[in-house]
């Protein structure tokens, strides 16, 4: 059995980035259900994110989404975050909500649209310079809905050209995280549909280009931990967008649909040497019907629990069973950790770092929800479109 | 080889209902791309639908969606449709876009919300009385996103209770078409997720309750024509919502993703005696990025082509091969019809009924698109939310 | 929190049937890897099954597969089982391994083949009379590989006719359990592909016909616990064939691929009143590469653990949260039970019933594996074909 | 419209390799149904393959599978093939049917098993030297059934090491084609599960290592033509294993399940410059229930028909529509070719090269089936295991 104190130290040092947009309204194509107390601007989003960090202790950074989080002075926003005890994280670009992007952004058949999209990406790097963010996270909605609609290969050429220009703009210590997605919003072909495509592009770009794994962006049945292990072996795993799904890109709370899968992913992260700051652990979720801040706290806790179990795997016993070809023993060694109730261990970690052992209860007691519900009246609530 | 003249007669008599909402804007959760010339009210939708019928000759009815197509005087709307050469078809209810429906409609845990949803459904039957519509099409977005969120079985009880009340309200000659859907917008459990659930409810309700098959609402790999054959055998196939998909409920043009599947479905319809007015053939699609009216014309033509091929199956030769257990010959008999280019046959059918043999070209030449683009300026374009 | 002593009583009374064929060799189409000590006849299979019961205390019955387990005197076999402390369970028919069944069995286009298959099924009922078995489990490999190969609807007619004849032969207290399967070995259409089809047939047959849910027989993403809840609501859940899968019908150890899903299924069983002898809990697995008896013990334990967690759900708290529409609290109430480590509770249950708290370790210490490896030399090992 | 004579020339020059094993018996894990007249050795397989070439004119090579096609003198086998008018094609290795390979071959935890597997692969290259084959096709059944069973990353290390040794052994003009497969026979993790993994290994190995796309080896919904386009863009597409599937790796006749997909794949092949001898077009199918030789002829014809349609795409019109962003026109340009009945064109191509326009009918008239049924009596029929 691994040393619990080592596990506790690793857990105390964990860092999970929360996304600014998860604090705003979201929904499906059928309906966005607004919630009371939702932030109306980036400043209020940061306040909520700071609450998540306050109660969990492991969510010290907040990802921004441009243009949803556009402000006049990013230095001021970064300073405000620091005052709240958090800091600004990855910059997420958005090349899917402008009318011009109907047929794509940097893969669009028209050069003018590609230029516009590229200018936006370069602006995101400018923002990174101002915020001190390390990572530019690129997700492209680009793709086609009908066979023949556009030339699959030319779109790859345009993609490569665009990525190269952005890559060249990156400063020292800055990275580009390229996300892939199986489908949606494109329904026939997506221009970066799988890890192989993202990997191939990143390989050509260079070391600063890394693949980001969104846990909801795979075909049914895909073994995600295999991809994680493979990307770590190739030194190309830049980070995660955590969420969970039963069907498609459902964007549910991470760990809610398949907690065993999350555990297996975290095991491969740790086993592959990815439990470091080189891999960004980010949430990317939509809390369509559940209260947002508690949902994000729960998500952070779900990642913690999966991590704790992964840290408790008796890797020596596992290796012995694996080497001897004992299928049942090897499986049992892994399952023994998974079946452990790690909530007491995490409660200890929290208490030792001065936190309440039950972050959800503490949040509810704090009165923050009542506060924002009362205070944030009027104005336009933040959402995917704003 | 079947008699082509019989096929032509069957094709000339075909009826495909187009949905009012397909003429309006639609999109994904990421973005709705507005299109020029899109209707701003039900009257304009009917004008566009009439154009589809004018050029195809087989789209004489238009489905309405309540409340999107609410008007003060449905009798007047019906009369307007008749003037345009079409008539009003199925009434589609909407119990997913009101804020009250966040946790469901007729399956909602609160009685008051269920009552509100039921009142809406009963109002839809009132509208049917006014429009002379035969079919009430019920699709419920009801479901849950998280395990434990609500009690799966109680939701079925509520569903059964609600459906029974609506069923009791149906007049002579009126029907209830119950739609099932694999997932979306609910991401853990959907209250009517498959044909079996819809069938079980319809069976208890009675003859006026029939199952409707939306071709995009199945798990990956599902054999839809088997479901069609089974429902016809059980006298429970009420109709189709046609569209096509590569992944989830993509709502692409029917026949665009898998034309062979559409052919197999139409073959089972014909073989099972379902090519009658007892089965409603409706489109239910979203033309997110393609021009709407031509996309609907293309969709109608795709159904026609699949039907033509299905009508051309040499069923005698097929039966001989099937009975003799000759796998390859039986498959070849079916494929022979599929591989036939039926476009000349359909061109003939059109010409014999006084239509242009090429409906798309005729539409483009008609100037209608330019007309509506110029005329429909200002106001609020129709969309899923209006 | 529910009373642990009630949970313990329920766990002590649990009954899980193991299948005779799981003790024999199995594999994929690519290779069957033989294992040392595998039984060579039904008598030896019963000996192994008795060991599983000896160490777990909850596997008192053994399912037979005809003709694999054909013996001259079933009364003698039943008596032998009783001597070993177990008894004979469901009789499983086999209409897929005779050369005549290439194009199906009771759905075959030729009457003679259907007759042969029906005679086999009737013989299985004769065997039930002799063994005292209650359940006839029917799984049909029937289906087609190519569109057009046979008439989908006629195959349903033949199926209905065949089932009716077998149903009529059932004695008092005997049941027919009809299994459905998404695909394999048929690759285009399967004659009983989903629960809806099985349900529709069972409904027409009568009360003695019940649906059996094999947890590996669904399309990707299918919500199995919804089906369980629905069938219980319809009084049509006859039993389970437990196993687990990542992709298709992988037949892995139950609980190995998605332990959370197994928990949700057991929760719906208990919540729906299905935790009684009216629902048969059976394993149906293939231990292709892992040691068979320990794998079966592990599988039994996995079902026990999922059941224990399901029994520990605080249903009062859950109902309160559900009624109030508190998505997160309701989900948390369910997850609280799932996250509990129930292994100590089950160890207690075992010790209180005189068993070793660790069945796997006890089995390994027993020397049985060495015994059978040494003794069962020569002869023909049992497998899927014998 | 493209020049039909250019299409005809391209079709006349097409080359499709048939696999020796498709002439033998095959089946599922449930049953192998033997067929009359099936070959009993490689020599008889070649005779059947020669018949396929005789009637289609485009199947001049035959892939071998080692050890199923082991002979004492490969030079003699090659000479025999030449006498029959065909030649020997790719050498397919087999590292899944020996008892030692229960836990893998070149990824196995034990060095001795890896050595054995590697020696087999090296022997395959020896055979290539003797037969003059260009391609070594590598498919590895390697993988694990249970989480934890083995170390995912170490297995990749072993794979890389093994592949490197084989690669080093390749002579001038010899290639290694690495196949990937989503799952089966491994059910948890497969060591080469997707194109990305195969690509990453091939990239490190060098130019002689190329990826082979088996059309049945993907997750549900995967856009295979995108992978084809991408691999061609990367100069890493070595060939195809053609077959078709509705669910998993069904190994049905190519084009039988989704002829539109096959057309799209062939379109990307042609558009990407892959319609050359650098890409091997091979069948890899199982004719479990249909007559083998006619099934293979049909499969060859299905590839021809898809190719003919792909060649008929009006690429100029398509490019114009694509560049202008006209979604419907671009889709229509592609569909116009797909909807064309190319059977008359192919009949012409056959007649112009001295073949019967209807290869299936010609085969049936030839009496070959009756001949082999009468002659091949006794002995052991070839199958997957022999």
Short mmCIF file of N, CA, C and O in Angstrom, two decimals, chain A residues 102-193:
data_model
loop_
_atom_site.label_atom_id
_atom_site.label_comp_id
_atom_site.label_asym_id
_atom_site.label_seq_id
_atom_site.Cartn_x
_atom_site.Cartn_y
_atom_site.Cartn_z
N UNK A 102 -19.80 30.79 -40.29
CA UNK A 102 -20.80 29.77 -40.62
C UNK A 102 -20.17 28.53 -41.26
O UNK A 102 -20.58 27.40 -40.98
N UNK A 103 -19.17 28.75 -42.10
CA UNK A 103 -18.53 27.61 -42.77
C UNK A 103 -17.12 27.35 -42.24
O UNK A 103 -16.34 26.63 -42.89
N UNK A 104 -16.83 27.87 -41.08
CA UNK A 104 -15.52 27.63 -40.50
C UNK A 104 -14.78 28.90 -40.16
O UNK A 104 -15.27 30.01 -40.43
N UNK A 105 -13.62 28.74 -39.55
CA UNK A 105 -12.83 29.91 -39.17
C UNK A 105 -11.47 29.82 -39.88
O UNK A 105 -11.36 30.25 -41.03
N UNK A 106 -10.49 29.22 -39.25
CA UNK A 106 -9.18 29.20 -39.94
C UNK A 106 -9.14 28.14 -41.04
O UNK A 106 -8.16 28.04 -41.77
N UNK A 107 -10.19 27.34 -41.17
CA UNK A 107 -10.30 26.39 -42.28
C UNK A 107 -11.30 26.85 -43.33
O UNK A 107 -11.61 26.12 -44.27
N UNK A 108 -11.84 28.03 -43.16
CA UNK A 108 -12.88 28.55 -44.05
C UNK A 108 -12.37 28.65 -45.48
O UNK A 108 -11.20 28.96 -45.69
N UNK A 109 -13.24 28.40 -46.47
CA UNK A 109 -12.77 28.54 -47.86
C UNK A 109 -12.32 29.94 -48.24
O UNK A 109 -11.48 30.09 -49.13
N UNK A 110 -12.83 30.96 -47.56
CA UNK A 110 -12.45 32.33 -47.94
C UNK A 110 -11.29 32.84 -47.09
O UNK A 110 -11.32 32.76 -45.85
N UNK A 111 -10.32 33.45 -47.77
CA UNK A 111 -9.13 33.94 -47.09
C UNK A 111 -9.47 35.03 -46.07
O UNK A 111 -8.85 35.12 -45.00
N UNK A 112 -10.46 35.83 -46.39
CA UNK A 112 -10.79 36.95 -45.49
C UNK A 112 -11.30 36.45 -44.14
O UNK A 112 -10.97 37.03 -43.10
N UNK A 113 -12.07 35.42 -44.18
CA UNK A 113 -12.57 34.87 -42.92
C UNK A 113 -11.42 34.23 -42.13
O UNK A 113 -11.33 34.38 -40.91
N UNK A 114 -10.57 33.54 -42.85
CA UNK A 114 -9.41 32.93 -42.17
C UNK A 114 -8.57 34.03 -41.50
O UNK A 114 -8.11 33.89 -40.37
N UNK A 115 -8.40 35.11 -42.21
CA UNK A 115 -7.60 36.23 -41.68
C UNK A 115 -8.23 36.78 -40.40
O UNK A 115 -7.55 37.02 -39.39
N UNK A 116 -9.53 36.94 -40.45
CA UNK A 116 -10.24 37.45 -39.28
C UNK A 116 -10.06 36.51 -38.09
O UNK A 116 -9.81 36.95 -36.96
N UNK A 117 -10.18 35.24 -38.35
CA UNK A 117 -10.03 34.26 -37.27
C UNK A 117 -8.60 34.28 -36.72
O UNK A 117 -8.37 34.25 -35.51
N UNK A 118 -7.66 34.37 -37.63
CA UNK A 118 -6.26 34.40 -37.20
C UNK A 118 -5.96 35.64 -36.38
O UNK A 118 -5.23 35.59 -35.38
N UNK A 119 -6.51 36.76 -36.80
CA UNK A 119 -6.30 37.99 -36.04
C UNK A 119 -6.85 37.84 -34.62
O UNK A 119 -6.24 38.33 -33.66
N UNK A 120 -7.97 37.16 -34.52
CA UNK A 120 -8.51 36.91 -33.19
C UNK A 120 -7.56 36.05 -32.37
O UNK A 120 -7.31 36.33 -31.18
N UNK A 121 -6.99 35.04 -32.98
CA UNK A 121 -6.07 34.16 -32.24
C UNK A 121 -4.82 34.94 -31.81
O UNK A 121 -4.33 34.77 -30.69
N UNK A 122 -4.36 35.78 -32.70
CA UNK A 122 -3.17 36.58 -32.34
C UNK A 122 -3.51 37.55 -31.22
O UNK A 122 -2.69 37.79 -30.32
N UNK A 123 -4.71 38.07 -31.26
CA UNK A 123 -5.14 38.96 -30.18
C UNK A 123 -5.17 38.20 -28.85
O UNK A 123 -4.84 38.75 -27.80
N UNK A 124 -5.54 36.95 -28.92
CA UNK A 124 -5.54 36.14 -27.70
C UNK A 124 -4.13 36.03 -27.12
O UNK A 124 -3.95 36.01 -25.89
N UNK A 125 -3.15 35.93 -27.99
CA UNK A 125 -1.77 35.88 -27.48
C UNK A 125 -1.40 37.22 -26.87
O UNK A 125 -0.72 37.28 -25.83
N UNK A 126 -1.85 38.29 -27.48
CA UNK A 126 -1.64 39.62 -26.85
C UNK A 126 -2.22 39.62 -25.44
O UNK A 126 -1.59 40.13 -24.49
N UNK A 127 -3.40 39.09 -25.32
CA UNK A 127 -4.04 39.04 -24.00
C UNK A 127 -3.22 38.20 -23.03
O UNK A 127 -3.07 38.53 -21.86
N UNK A 128 -2.70 37.09 -23.53
CA UNK A 128 -1.83 36.26 -22.68
C UNK A 128 -0.64 37.06 -22.16
O UNK A 128 -0.22 36.90 -21.01
N UNK A 129 -0.08 37.87 -23.05
CA UNK A 129 1.04 38.71 -22.61
C UNK A 129 0.61 39.60 -21.46
O UNK A 129 1.34 39.80 -20.48
N UNK A 130 -0.62 40.11 -21.55
CA UNK A 130 -1.11 41.03 -20.53
C UNK A 130 -1.50 40.32 -19.24
O UNK A 130 -1.30 40.84 -18.14
N UNK A 131 -2.05 39.14 -19.38
CA UNK A 131 -2.52 38.43 -18.19
C UNK A 131 -1.43 37.57 -17.57
O UNK A 131 -1.57 37.13 -16.43
N UNK A 132 -0.39 37.30 -18.34
CA UNK A 132 0.63 36.38 -17.85
C UNK A 132 0.22 34.93 -17.99
O UNK A 132 0.82 34.05 -17.37
N UNK A 133 -0.77 34.68 -18.81
CA UNK A 133 -1.22 33.30 -19.01
C UNK A 133 -0.19 32.51 -19.80
O UNK A 133 0.46 33.04 -20.71
N UNK A 134 -0.07 31.27 -19.47
CA UNK A 134 0.87 30.41 -20.19
C UNK A 134 0.25 29.78 -21.43
O UNK A 134 0.90 29.63 -22.45
N UNK A 135 -1.04 29.41 -21.30
CA UNK A 135 -1.63 28.56 -22.32
C UNK A 135 -2.71 29.23 -23.17
O UNK A 135 -3.62 29.87 -22.64
N UNK A 136 -2.60 29.03 -24.47
CA UNK A 136 -3.65 29.40 -25.41
C UNK A 136 -4.38 28.12 -25.78
O UNK A 136 -3.80 27.23 -26.41
N UNK A 137 -5.63 28.05 -25.41
CA UNK A 137 -6.37 26.82 -25.72
C UNK A 137 -7.20 27.05 -26.97
O UNK A 137 -8.04 27.95 -27.01
N UNK A 138 -6.97 26.20 -27.95
CA UNK A 138 -7.62 26.36 -29.24
C UNK A 138 -8.59 25.23 -29.49
O UNK A 138 -8.20 24.06 -29.62
N UNK A 139 -9.84 25.58 -29.54
CA UNK A 139 -10.83 24.61 -30.02
C UNK A 139 -11.50 25.21 -31.24
O UNK A 139 -11.97 26.34 -31.21
N UNK A 140 -11.50 24.43 -32.30
CA UNK A 140 -12.10 24.90 -33.54
C UNK A 140 -13.40 24.15 -33.82
O UNK A 140 -13.42 22.92 -33.85
N UNK A 141 -14.45 24.91 -34.00
CA UNK A 141 -15.74 24.31 -34.38
C UNK A 141 -15.74 23.95 -35.86
O UNK A 141 -16.70 23.38 -36.35
N UNK A 142 -14.67 24.23 -36.52
CA UNK A 142 -14.58 24.06 -37.98
C UNK A 142 -14.91 22.64 -38.43
O UNK A 142 -14.45 21.67 -37.82
N UNK A 143 -15.62 22.56 -39.50
CA UNK A 143 -15.97 21.28 -40.09
C UNK A 143 -17.03 21.47 -41.14
O UNK A 143 -17.35 22.60 -41.51
N UNK A 144 -17.58 20.37 -41.60
CA UNK A 144 -18.61 20.44 -42.63
C UNK A 144 -19.78 19.56 -42.23
O UNK A 144 -19.63 18.60 -41.47
N UNK A 145 -20.94 19.91 -42.73
CA UNK A 145 -22.15 19.15 -42.40
C UNK A 145 -22.54 18.13 -43.48
O UNK A 145 -23.26 17.19 -43.18
N UNK A 146 -22.05 18.35 -44.68
CA UNK A 146 -22.46 17.48 -45.78
C UNK A 146 -21.25 17.00 -46.58
O UNK A 146 -20.34 17.78 -46.84
N UNK A 147 -21.27 15.74 -46.98
CA UNK A 147 -20.22 15.25 -47.87
C UNK A 147 -20.11 16.15 -49.10
O UNK A 147 -21.13 16.51 -49.70
N UNK A 148 -18.91 16.49 -49.44
CA UNK A 148 -18.68 17.34 -50.60
C UNK A 148 -18.71 18.83 -50.30
O UNK A 148 -18.23 19.63 -51.10
N UNK A 149 -19.24 19.19 -49.14
CA UNK A 149 -19.39 20.62 -48.83
C UNK A 149 -18.09 21.41 -49.00
O UNK A 149 -18.09 22.52 -49.51
N UNK A 150 -17.00 20.83 -48.56
CA UNK A 150 -15.70 21.47 -48.77
C UNK A 150 -14.65 20.37 -48.90
O UNK A 150 -14.92 19.20 -48.64
N UNK A 151 -13.49 20.78 -49.32
CA UNK A 151 -12.41 19.84 -49.57
C UNK A 151 -11.69 19.52 -48.26
O UNK A 151 -11.06 20.39 -47.64
N UNK A 152 -11.78 18.25 -47.84
CA UNK A 152 -11.23 17.88 -46.52
C UNK A 152 -9.74 18.20 -46.42
O UNK A 152 -9.27 18.66 -45.39
N UNK A 153 -9.04 17.95 -47.50
CA UNK A 153 -7.59 18.12 -47.43
C UNK A 153 -7.18 19.59 -47.46
O UNK A 153 -6.27 20.00 -46.74
N UNK A 154 -7.83 20.35 -48.29
CA UNK A 154 -7.49 21.78 -48.30
C UNK A 154 -7.76 22.40 -46.94
O UNK A 154 -7.03 23.29 -46.50
N UNK A 155 -8.79 21.93 -46.28
CA UNK A 155 -9.07 22.46 -44.94
C UNK A 155 -7.91 22.13 -44.00
O UNK A 155 -7.57 22.95 -43.14
N UNK A 156 -7.31 20.97 -44.16
CA UNK A 156 -6.14 20.65 -43.34
C UNK A 156 -4.97 21.57 -43.67
O UNK A 156 -4.23 21.99 -42.78
N UNK A 157 -4.82 21.86 -44.94
CA UNK A 157 -3.73 22.76 -45.34
C UNK A 157 -3.93 24.14 -44.71
O UNK A 157 -2.98 24.74 -44.18
N UNK A 158 -5.17 24.62 -44.77
CA UNK A 158 -5.46 25.93 -44.18
C UNK A 158 -5.24 25.90 -42.67
O UNK A 158 -4.71 26.84 -42.07
N UNK A 159 -5.64 24.80 -42.07
CA UNK A 159 -5.46 24.65 -40.62
C UNK A 159 -3.97 24.72 -40.27
O UNK A 159 -3.57 25.45 -39.35
N UNK A 160 -3.17 23.97 -41.01
CA UNK A 160 -1.73 23.93 -40.73
C UNK A 160 -1.13 25.33 -40.88
O UNK A 160 -0.31 25.76 -40.05
N UNK A 161 -1.55 26.02 -41.91
CA UNK A 161 -1.01 27.36 -42.18
C UNK A 161 -1.39 28.32 -41.04
O UNK A 161 -0.55 29.08 -40.55
N UNK A 162 -2.62 28.25 -40.64
CA UNK A 162 -3.08 29.13 -39.57
C UNK A 162 -2.39 28.83 -38.25
O UNK A 162 -1.93 29.75 -37.55
N UNK A 163 -2.29 27.57 -37.92
CA UNK A 163 -1.65 27.21 -36.65
C UNK A 163 -0.19 27.66 -36.64
O UNK A 163 0.33 28.11 -35.62
N UNK A 164 0.46 27.54 -37.79
CA UNK A 164 1.87 27.92 -37.86
C UNK A 164 2.04 29.41 -37.56
O UNK A 164 2.99 29.81 -36.87
N UNK A 165 1.12 30.20 -38.07
CA UNK A 165 1.24 31.64 -37.84
C UNK A 165 1.05 31.96 -36.35
O UNK A 165 1.77 32.79 -35.78
N UNK A 166 0.10 31.32 -35.75
CA UNK A 166 -0.13 31.56 -34.32
C UNK A 166 1.04 31.04 -33.50
O UNK A 166 1.51 31.69 -32.56
N UNK A 167 1.53 29.88 -33.87
CA UNK A 167 2.65 29.29 -33.15
C UNK A 167 3.85 30.24 -33.15
O UNK A 167 4.53 30.43 -32.12
N UNK A 168 4.10 30.82 -34.32
CA UNK A 168 5.25 31.72 -34.45
C UNK A 168 5.12 32.94 -33.53
O UNK A 168 6.12 33.55 -33.14
N UNK A 169 3.92 33.27 -33.19
CA UNK A 169 3.66 34.45 -32.36
C UNK A 169 3.86 34.17 -30.87
O UNK A 169 3.96 35.09 -30.06
N UNK A 170 3.88 32.90 -30.49
CA UNK A 170 3.99 32.56 -29.06
C UNK A 170 5.31 33.03 -28.48
O UNK A 170 6.37 32.89 -29.10
N UNK A 171 5.26 33.58 -27.29
CA UNK A 171 6.46 34.01 -26.61
C UNK A 171 7.11 32.90 -25.81
O UNK A 171 6.59 31.78 -25.74
N UNK A 172 8.21 33.21 -25.19
CA UNK A 172 8.87 32.24 -24.33
C UNK A 172 7.91 31.84 -23.21
O UNK A 172 7.27 32.70 -22.60
N UNK A 173 7.86 30.57 -22.94
CA UNK A 173 7.01 30.12 -21.84
C UNK A 173 5.54 30.06 -22.18
O UNK A 173 4.72 29.75 -21.32
N UNK A 174 5.21 30.41 -23.39
CA UNK A 174 3.81 30.30 -23.80
C UNK A 174 3.61 29.02 -24.61
O UNK A 174 4.52 28.57 -25.31
N UNK A 175 2.41 28.49 -24.51
CA UNK A 175 2.10 27.25 -25.21
C UNK A 175 0.77 27.36 -25.96
O UNK A 175 -0.08 28.17 -25.62
N UNK A 176 0.62 26.50 -26.92
CA UNK A 176 -0.63 26.37 -27.65
C UNK A 176 -1.18 24.98 -27.34
O UNK A 176 -0.48 23.98 -27.54
N UNK A 177 -2.39 24.92 -26.81
CA UNK A 177 -3.02 23.63 -26.54
C UNK A 177 -4.10 23.39 -27.58
O UNK A 177 -5.09 24.13 -27.64
N UNK A 178 -3.92 22.38 -28.40
CA UNK A 178 -4.86 22.11 -29.49
C UNK A 178 -5.85 21.02 -29.07
O UNK A 178 -5.45 19.91 -28.73
N UNK A 179 -7.10 21.38 -29.12
CA UNK A 179 -8.17 20.48 -28.70
C UNK A 179 -8.76 19.78 -29.91
O UNK A 179 -8.90 20.37 -30.97
N UNK A 180 -9.15 18.53 -29.73
CA UNK A 180 -9.85 17.81 -30.79
C UNK A 180 -11.25 17.49 -30.30
O UNK A 180 -11.53 17.50 -29.11
N UNK A 181 -12.13 17.22 -31.24
CA UNK A 181 -13.51 16.88 -30.86
C UNK A 181 -14.13 16.02 -31.94
O UNK A 181 -14.03 16.32 -33.12
N UNK A 182 -14.79 14.97 -31.51
CA UNK A 182 -15.34 13.97 -32.42
C UNK A 182 -16.37 14.58 -33.39
O UNK A 182 -16.31 14.35 -34.59
N UNK A 183 -17.30 15.33 -32.86
CA UNK A 183 -18.29 16.00 -33.70
C UNK A 183 -18.98 17.08 -32.88
O UNK A 183 -18.80 17.14 -31.67
N UNK A 184 -19.80 17.87 -33.54
CA UNK A 184 -20.55 18.98 -32.96
C UNK A 184 -19.68 20.21 -32.76
O UNK A 184 -18.71 20.12 -32.02
N UNK A 185 -20.03 21.34 -33.39
CA UNK A 185 -21.26 21.55 -34.14
C UNK A 185 -21.23 21.04 -35.58
O UNK A 185 -22.26 21.10 -36.24
N UNK A 186 -20.08 20.57 -36.07
CA UNK A 186 -20.06 20.02 -37.43
C UNK A 186 -20.56 18.58 -37.38
O UNK A 186 -20.20 17.83 -36.47
N UNK A 187 -21.34 18.21 -38.37
CA UNK A 187 -22.01 16.91 -38.30
C UNK A 187 -21.57 15.90 -39.36
O UNK A 187 -22.03 14.78 -39.36
N UNK A 188 -20.74 16.32 -40.28
CA UNK A 188 -20.20 15.32 -41.20
C UNK A 188 -18.71 15.11 -40.93
O UNK A 188 -18.31 14.01 -40.59
N UNK A 189 -17.94 16.17 -41.06
CA UNK A 189 -16.51 16.05 -40.82
C UNK A 189 -16.06 17.22 -39.95
O UNK A 189 -16.47 18.35 -40.17
N UNK A 190 -15.27 16.92 -38.96
CA UNK A 190 -14.70 17.94 -38.10
C UNK A 190 -13.22 18.04 -38.44
O UNK A 190 -12.57 17.03 -38.68
N UNK A 191 -12.70 19.26 -38.45
CA UNK A 191 -11.33 19.43 -38.95
C UNK A 191 -10.25 18.95 -37.99
O UNK A 191 -9.15 18.61 -38.41
N UNK A 192 -10.56 18.92 -36.71
CA UNK A 192 -9.65 18.28 -35.74
C UNK A 192 -10.50 17.30 -34.93
O UNK A 192 -10.90 17.57 -33.81
N UNK A 193 -10.75 16.13 -35.51
CA UNK A 193 -11.74 15.22 -34.91
C UNK A 193 -11.19 14.26 -33.87
O UNK A 193 -11.97 13.70 -33.11
#
